[in-house]
């Protein structure tokens, strides 16, 4: 039986070195987040992360998953909606051959330029990418072995979209974050920066997805479609077939993007 190893550090005194005890807990005895009854909480985001094999994720991706779970529990509707979009993107960008990050990079650069018209135009590419990742989540939910054959679309931009105005985007995002979001977004910036600088293209894609999702215009879109996104993730959490819920979420996203 697959064990989880819990390492407990206990300081004996202020001057002494901590002692270490190791306990093994059976994997199927380790409880995930509980459903608190709210439409959005860490129960639904963690269920989507459960579609991934944790052994395939590095520490920065795993830390980002916990940050997203904390966002889902924040109680702030805008932050919770961001958690839904980021959970879907984290899973979609972490599996299979994910193409490139052009849609995210184009939006990030448009936002950093301060050109509102360019941001509006680039939002459609972001939504298309999010819809592709919704397809990936729906496919993984019914066929966990599908990860190796999920292929993202290629935008064909220079550098595969992995070079963009990263610091400028996050400077603005953090400067305009509210009291509910600032701490978690700052943690996420630190993790995304590591992934952005990585040599691994999937890490780069995840960083680009996190950066683009944090942009205020994206958070507004995600807020307007929070209910269908949450419903999709609840179907995944229940073990059902999310095809219909995925289609409903994608339709809502297309309508929201058209209004943006």
CSV table of C-alpha atoms in Angstrom, one decimal:
chain,number,residue,atom,x,y,z
A,1,UNK,CA,0.0,0.0,0.0
A,2,UNK,CA,1.4,3.4,-1.0
A,3,UNK,CA,2.4,5.3,2.1
A,4,UNK,CA,2.5,9.0,2.9
A,5,UNK,CA,5.5,9.8,5.0
A,6,UNK,CA,4.9,12.5,7.7
A,7,UNK,CA,8.0,14.1,9.1
A,8,UNK,CA,7.5,15.9,12.4
A,9,UNK,CA,10.0,18.4,13.7
A,10,UNK,CA,9.8,19.0,17.4
A,11,UNK,CA,12.1,21.4,19.2
A,12,UNK,CA,13.0,20.2,22.7
A,13,UNK,CA,14.1,23.6,23.8
A,14,UNK,CA,15.0,27.0,22.4
A,15,UNK,CA,18.7,26.0,22.2
A,16,UNK,CA,18.5,22.4,21.2
A,17,UNK,CA,18.3,20.8,17.8
A,18,UNK,CA,14.8,19.5,16.8
A,19,UNK,CA,14.1,15.8,17.0
A,20,UNK,CA,12.6,14.1,14.0
A,21,UNK,CA,10.0,11.3,14.0
A,22,UNK,CA,8.7,9.7,10.8
A,23,UNK,CA,5.2,8.2,10.6
A,24,UNK,CA,3.8,6.3,7.6
A,25,UNK,CA,0.2,6.8,6.8
A,26,UNK,CA,-1.6,4.8,4.1
A,27,UNK,CA,-2.4,6.9,1.0
A,28,UNK,CA,-6.1,6.1,1.1
A,29,UNK,CA,-6.2,7.2,4.8
A,30,UNK,CA,-5.0,10.7,4.0
A,31,UNK,CA,-8.0,12.9,3.8
A,32,UNK,CA,-8.2,15.7,1.3
A,33,UNK,CA,-10.1,19.0,2.0
A,34,UNK,CA,-13.6,18.7,3.2
A,35,UNK,CA,-16.6,20.2,1.4
A,36,UNK,CA,-17.8,23.1,3.5
A,37,UNK,CA,-21.1,23.4,1.5
A,38,UNK,CA,-20.1,26.6,-0.4
A,39,UNK,CA,-20.2,26.4,-4.2
A,40,UNK,CA,-16.5,27.2,-4.3
A,41,UNK,CA,-14.0,25.9,-1.8
A,42,UNK,CA,-10.8,23.9,-1.8
A,43,UNK,CA,-12.7,20.6,-2.0
A,44,UNK,CA,-13.5,21.3,-5.7
A,45,UNK,CA,-10.2,22.7,-6.7
A,46,UNK,CA,-8.3,19.9,-5.0
A,47,UNK,CA,-10.5,17.4,-6.8
A,48,UNK,CA,-9.3,18.7,-10.1
A,49,UNK,CA,-5.6,18.6,-8.9
A,50,UNK,CA,-6.3,15.0,-8.0
A,51,UNK,CA,-6.5,14.2,-11.7
A,52,UNK,CA,-2.7,14.7,-11.9
A,53,UNK,CA,0.0,12.3,-10.8
A,54,UNK,CA,1.7,14.3,-8.0
A,55,UNK,CA,5.0,12.6,-8.8
A,56,UNK,CA,5.1,14.4,-12.1
A,57,UNK,CA,4.8,17.8,-10.5
A,58,UNK,CA,7.8,19.8,-9.0
A,59,UNK,CA,7.6,21.5,-5.7
A,60,UNK,CA,6.7,24.9,-7.2
A,61,UNK,CA,3.7,23.4,-9.0
A,62,UNK,CA,2.6,21.6,-5.9
A,63,UNK,CA,3.0,24.8,-3.9
A,64,UNK,CA,0.9,26.7,-6.4
A,65,UNK,CA,-1.8,24.1,-6.0
A,66,UNK,CA,-2.0,24.8,-2.3
A,67,UNK,CA,-2.1,28.5,-3.0
A,68,UNK,CA,-5.0,28.0,-5.3
A,69,UNK,CA,-6.8,25.9,-2.7
A,70,UNK,CA,-6.3,28.7,-0.2
A,71,UNK,CA,-7.7,31.2,-2.8
A,72,UNK,CA,-10.8,28.9,-3.1
A,73,UNK,CA,-11.3,29.2,0.7
A,74,UNK,CA,-10.7,32.9,0.8
A,75,UNK,CA,-14.4,33.9,1.0
A,76,UNK,CA,-13.8,36.7,-1.5
A,77,UNK,CA,-15.8,35.9,-4.7
A,78,UNK,CA,-13.2,37.4,-7.1
A,79,UNK,CA,-10.4,35.5,-5.5
A,80,UNK,CA,-12.4,32.3,-5.5
A,81,UNK,CA,-13.2,32.7,-9.2
A,82,UNK,CA,-9.5,33.2,-9.9
A,83,UNK,CA,-8.9,29.9,-8.1
A,84,UNK,CA,-11.2,28.1,-10.5
A,85,UNK,CA,-9.5,29.4,-13.6
A,86,UNK,CA,-6.1,28.7,-12.3
A,87,UNK,CA,-6.9,25.2,-11.2
A,88,UNK,CA,-8.1,24.3,-14.7
A,89,UNK,CA,-5.1,26.0,-16.3
A,90,UNK,CA,-2.6,24.3,-13.9
A,91,UNK,CA,-3.9,20.9,-14.8
A,92,UNK,CA,-4.3,21.5,-18.5
A,93,UNK,CA,-0.8,23.0,-18.8
A,94,UNK,CA,0.8,20.2,-16.7
A,95,UNK,CA,-0.2,17.2,-18.8
A,96,UNK,CA,0.8,15.9,-22.1
A,97,UNK,CA,2.4,17.9,-24.8
A,98,UNK,CA,1.1,21.4,-24.2
A,99,UNK,CA,2.0,23.2,-27.3
A,100,UNK,CA,3.1,26.7,-26.4
A,101,UNK,CA,2.2,29.7,-24.3
A,102,UNK,CA,1.5,32.3,-27.0
A,103,UNK,CA,-2.0,33.1,-25.9
A,104,UNK,CA,-0.9,33.8,-22.3
A,105,UNK,CA,2.2,35.8,-23.5
A,106,UNK,CA,0.2,37.9,-25.9
A,107,UNK,CA,-2.2,38.9,-23.1
A,108,UNK,CA,0.6,39.5,-20.6
A,109,UNK,CA,2.4,41.8,-23.1
A,110,UNK,CA,-0.8,43.6,-24.0
A,111,UNK,CA,-1.5,44.2,-20.3
A,112,UNK,CA,2.0,45.4,-19.6
A,113,UNK,CA,1.8,47.8,-22.5
A,114,UNK,CA,-1.2,49.5,-21.0
A,115,UNK,CA,-3.1,49.3,-24.3
A,116,UNK,CA,-6.7,48.5,-23.4
A,117,UNK,CA,-7.7,47.6,-27.0
A,118,UNK,CA,-4.8,45.2,-27.2
A,119,UNK,CA,-5.8,43.6,-23.9
A,120,UNK,CA,-9.4,43.2,-25.2
A,121,UNK,CA,-8.2,41.6,-28.4
A,122,UNK,CA,-5.8,39.2,-26.5
A,123,UNK,CA,-8.5,38.0,-24.1
A,124,UNK,CA,-10.1,35.9,-26.8
A,125,UNK,CA,-6.9,33.9,-27.1
A,126,UNK,CA,-6.8,33.4,-23.4
A,127,UNK,CA,-10.3,32.1,-23.3
A,128,UNK,CA,-9.6,29.7,-26.2
A,129,UNK,CA,-6.7,28.3,-24.2
A,130,UNK,CA,-8.8,28.0,-21.1
A,131,UNK,CA,-11.5,26.2,-23.1
A,132,UNK,CA,-8.8,23.8,-24.4
A,133,UNK,CA,-7.8,23.1,-20.8
A,134,UNK,CA,-11.4,22.5,-19.8
A,135,UNK,CA,-11.4,19.8,-22.5
A,136,UNK,CA,-8.2,18.4,-21.0
A,137,UNK,CA,-9.8,18.3,-17.5
A,138,UNK,CA,-13.0,16.6,-18.8
A,139,UNK,CA,-10.9,14.0,-20.7
A,140,UNK,CA,-8.7,13.2,-17.7
A,141,UNK,CA,-11.8,12.8,-15.5
A,142,UNK,CA,-13.1,9.9,-17.6
A,143,UNK,CA,-9.7,8.5,-18.8
A,144,UNK,CA,-6.8,9.1,-16.5
A,145,UNK,CA,-4.4,7.5,-19.0
A,146,UNK,CA,-5.2,10.2,-21.5
A,147,UNK,CA,-2.6,12.6,-20.2
A,148,UNK,CA,0.1,11.4,-22.5
A,149,UNK,CA,-2.0,12.2,-25.6
A,150,UNK,CA,-3.4,15.6,-24.7
A,151,UNK,CA,-1.8,18.1,-27.1
A,152,UNK,CA,-2.4,21.9,-26.8
A,153,UNK,CA,-2.7,24.2,-29.7
A,154,UNK,CA,0.4,26.0,-31.1
A,155,UNK,CA,0.2,29.7,-31.5
A,156,UNK,CA,3.4,29.9,-33.6
A,157,UNK,CA,4.8,33.0,-31.8
A,158,UNK,CA,8.5,33.7,-31.2
A,159,UNK,CA,9.9,31.6,-28.4
A,160,UNK,CA,6.7,29.7,-28.0
A,161,UNK,CA,5.3,32.5,-25.9
A,162,UNK,CA,7.7,31.8,-23.0
A,163,UNK,CA,9.3,35.2,-23.1
A,164,UNK,CA,7.1,38.1,-22.1
A,165,UNK,CA,6.9,41.1,-19.7
A,166,UNK,CA,6.7,38.9,-16.6
A,167,UNK,CA,7.9,41.4,-14.0
A,168,UNK,CA,5.9,44.3,-15.4
A,169,UNK,CA,2.7,42.2,-15.3
A,170,UNK,CA,3.2,41.0,-11.8
A,171,UNK,CA,4.2,44.5,-10.6
A,172,UNK,CA,0.9,45.8,-11.8
A,173,UNK,CA,-1.1,42.8,-10.6
A,174,UNK,CA,0.3,43.1,-7.1
A,175,UNK,CA,-0.1,46.9,-7.0
A,176,UNK,CA,-3.8,46.6,-7.8
A,177,UNK,CA,-4.6,43.5,-5.6
A,178,UNK,CA,-7.2,43.8,-2.9
A,179,UNK,CA,-6.6,42.9,0.8
A,180,UNK,CA,-8.1,39.4,0.3
A,181,UNK,CA,-5.8,38.5,-2.6
A,182,UNK,CA,-2.5,40.3,-2.1
A,183,UNK,CA,-0.8,37.8,0.2
A,184,UNK,CA,-1.7,34.8,-1.9
A,185,UNK,CA,-0.9,36.5,-5.2
A,186,UNK,CA,2.5,37.5,-3.8
A,187,UNK,CA,3.2,33.8,-2.9
A,188,UNK,CA,2.1,32.8,-6.3
A,189,UNK,CA,4.4,35.4,-7.9
A,190,UNK,CA,7.3,33.8,-6.2
A,191,UNK,CA,6.4,30.3,-7.4
A,192,UNK,CA,5.6,31.5,-10.9
A,193,UNK,CA,8.9,33.3,-11.1
A,194,UNK,CA,10.7,30.0,-10.5
A,195,UNK,CA,8.6,28.3,-13.2
A,196,UNK,CA,9.1,31.1,-15.6
A,197,UNK,CA,12.9,30.8,-15.3
A,198,UNK,CA,12.8,27.0,-15.6
A,199,UNK,CA,14.3,25.2,-18.6
A,200,UNK,CA,11.3,22.9,-18.7
A,201,UNK,CA,8.7,24.1,-21.2
A,202,UNK,CA,5.7,22.8,-19.2
A,203,UNK,CA,6.9,24.8,-16.2
A,204,UNK,CA,7.1,27.8,-18.5
A,205,UNK,CA,3.6,27.2,-19.7
A,206,UNK,CA,2.3,27.0,-16.1
A,207,UNK,CA,4.0,30.2,-15.2
A,208,UNK,CA,2.5,32.0,-18.3
A,209,UNK,CA,-1.0,30.6,-17.4
A,210,UNK,CA,-0.7,31.9,-13.8
A,211,UNK,CA,0.6,35.3,-14.9
A,212,UNK,CA,-2.2,35.8,-17.5
A,213,UNK,CA,-4.9,34.6,-15.2
A,214,UNK,CA,-4.0,37.1,-12.5
A,215,UNK,CA,-4.6,40.1,-14.8
A,216,UNK,CA,-7.7,42.0,-13.7
A,217,UNK,CA,-9.6,41.7,-17.0
A,218,UNK,CA,-9.3,37.9,-16.8
A,219,UNK,CA,-10.4,37.9,-13.1
A,220,UNK,CA,-13.5,39.8,-14.2
A,221,UNK,CA,-14.3,37.2,-16.9
A,222,UNK,CA,-13.7,34.3,-14.4
A,223,UNK,CA,-16.0,36.0,-11.9
A,224,UNK,CA,-18.8,36.2,-14.4
A,225,UNK,CA,-18.6,32.4,-15.1
A,226,UNK,CA,-17.7,31.2,-11.6
A,227,UNK,CA,-20.9,29.1,-11.2
A,228,UNK,CA,-20.5,27.0,-14.4
A,229,UNK,CA,-16.8,26.5,-13.7
A,230,UNK,CA,-17.6,25.4,-10.1
A,231,UNK,CA,-20.3,23.1,-11.4
A,232,UNK,CA,-17.8,21.5,-13.8
A,233,UNK,CA,-15.3,20.9,-11.0
A,234,UNK,CA,-18.0,19.5,-8.7
A,235,UNK,CA,-18.9,16.9,-11.3
A,236,UNK,CA,-15.2,16.0,-11.4
A,237,UNK,CA,-15.1,15.8,-7.6
A,238,UNK,CA,-18.2,13.5,-7.6
A,239,UNK,CA,-16.6,11.1,-10.1
A,240,UNK,CA,-19.2,11.8,-12.8
A,241,UNK,CA,-18.7,12.4,-16.5
A,242,UNK,CA,-18.2,16.2,-16.8
A,243,UNK,CA,-18.7,16.5,-20.6
A,244,UNK,CA,-22.0,18.4,-20.4
A,245,UNK,CA,-20.8,20.6,-17.6
A,246,UNK,CA,-17.6,21.3,-19.6
A,247,UNK,CA,-19.7,22.4,-22.6
A,248,UNK,CA,-21.8,24.7,-20.4
A,249,UNK,CA,-18.7,26.3,-18.9
A,250,UNK,CA,-17.1,26.8,-22.3
A,251,UNK,CA,-20.3,28.4,-23.7
A,252,UNK,CA,-20.4,30.8,-20.7
A,253,UNK,CA,-16.8,31.7,-21.2
A,254,UNK,CA,-17.3,32.5,-24.9
A,255,UNK,CA,-20.2,34.8,-24.0
A,256,UNK,CA,-18.2,36.5,-21.3
A,257,UNK,CA,-15.3,37.0,-23.7
A,258,UNK,CA,-17.6,38.5,-26.3
A,259,UNK,CA,-18.8,41.1,-23.7
A,260,UNK,CA,-15.3,42.0,-22.5
